[in-house]
Coordinates of C-alpha atoms in Angstrom, one line a residue:
M83 CA 82.4 41.6 101.8
C84 CA 79.9 43.1 104.3
G85 CA 76.3 43.0 103.1
K86 CA 76.7 40.0 100.8
R87 CA 73.9 37.5 100.8
M88 CA 74.4 34.0 102.1
A89 CA 72.3 30.9 102.3
Y90 CA 72.4 27.9 104.6
V91 CA 71.1 25.0 102.5
Y92 CA 69.8 21.9 104.2
K93 CA 67.9 18.7 103.4
A94 CA 64.4 18.6 105.0
K95 CA 62.2 15.5 105.5
V96 CA 59.1 17.1 103.9
K97 CA 59.1 18.3 100.3
K98 CA 58.5 22.0 99.7
N99 CA 58.1 23.3 96.1
G100 CA 58.9 19.8 94.8
S101 CA 62.3 19.5 96.5
H102 CA 63.7 18.2 99.8
Y103 CA 66.3 21.0 99.9
Q104 CA 65.5 24.2 101.7
C105 CA 67.5 27.3 102.6
I106 CA 67.6 30.1 105.2
W107 CA 68.8 33.4 103.8
G108 CA 71.1 35.8 105.7
K109 CA 73.6 38.6 105.3
V110 CA 77.3 39.1 106.2
A111 CA 77.3 41.6 109.1
R112 CA 81.0 42.1 109.7
P113 CA 84.4 40.4 109.6
H114 CA 85.7 38.4 112.5
G115 CA 89.5 38.1 112.5
N116 CA 91.8 37.8 109.5
S117 CA 91.2 34.3 108.3
G118 CA 87.9 34.8 106.4
V119 CA 85.5 34.2 109.3
V120 CA 82.5 36.5 109.4
H121 CA 79.6 37.4 111.6
A122 CA 76.2 36.9 109.9
K123 CA 72.6 37.6 110.6
F124 CA 70.0 35.3 109.2
K125 CA 66.2 35.8 108.6
S126 CA 65.4 33.1 111.1
N127 CA 67.6 31.4 113.7
L128 CA 69.7 28.6 112.4
P129 CA 69.2 25.0 113.7
P130 CA 71.8 23.6 116.2
R131 CA 73.0 21.1 113.6
S132 CA 74.3 24.0 111.5
M133 CA 77.1 24.8 114.0
G134 CA 80.4 24.3 112.1
A135 CA 78.6 23.7 108.8
K136 CA 79.3 25.5 105.5
V137 CA 77.1 28.2 104.1
R138 CA 76.9 29.5 100.5
V139 CA 78.0 33.1 100.0
F140 CA 76.7 34.8 96.9
I141 CA 79.3 37.3 95.8
S142 CA 77.4 38.6 92.8
L143 CA 74.1 39.4 94.6
T144 CA 73.7 43.0 95.8
C145 CA 70.8 44.9 97.3
N146 CA 69.6 46.2 93.9
S147 CA 66.2 44.9 92.8
E148 CA 67.6 44.2 89.3
S149 CA 70.0 41.6 90.7
F150 CA 67.1 39.8 92.5
A151 CA 65.4 39.2 89.2
D152 CA 68.5 37.3 88.0
A153 CA 68.6 35.3 91.2
S154 CA 65.0 34.1 91.3
G155 CA 66.0 30.6 90.4
I156 CA 68.3 30.4 93.4
R157 CA 65.5 30.9 95.9
N158 CA 63.8 27.6 94.9
L159 CA 66.6 25.4 96.2

């Protein structure tokens, strides 16, 4: 599970790329306990309202450049 990409998707006030939804990308750093909780590192710091919120974990994405070509539609959330 370590190294998998994850996204915190939120609704913004200002439209960007024609959508109010934006995301902050991150990676799973390491597990924390036995119940599925993980430590994660995001590209930019998460806002305080994200504490306790859900994030989307993309199981199928890897660090290969071939996989990012398939996931190009996901980045425009």
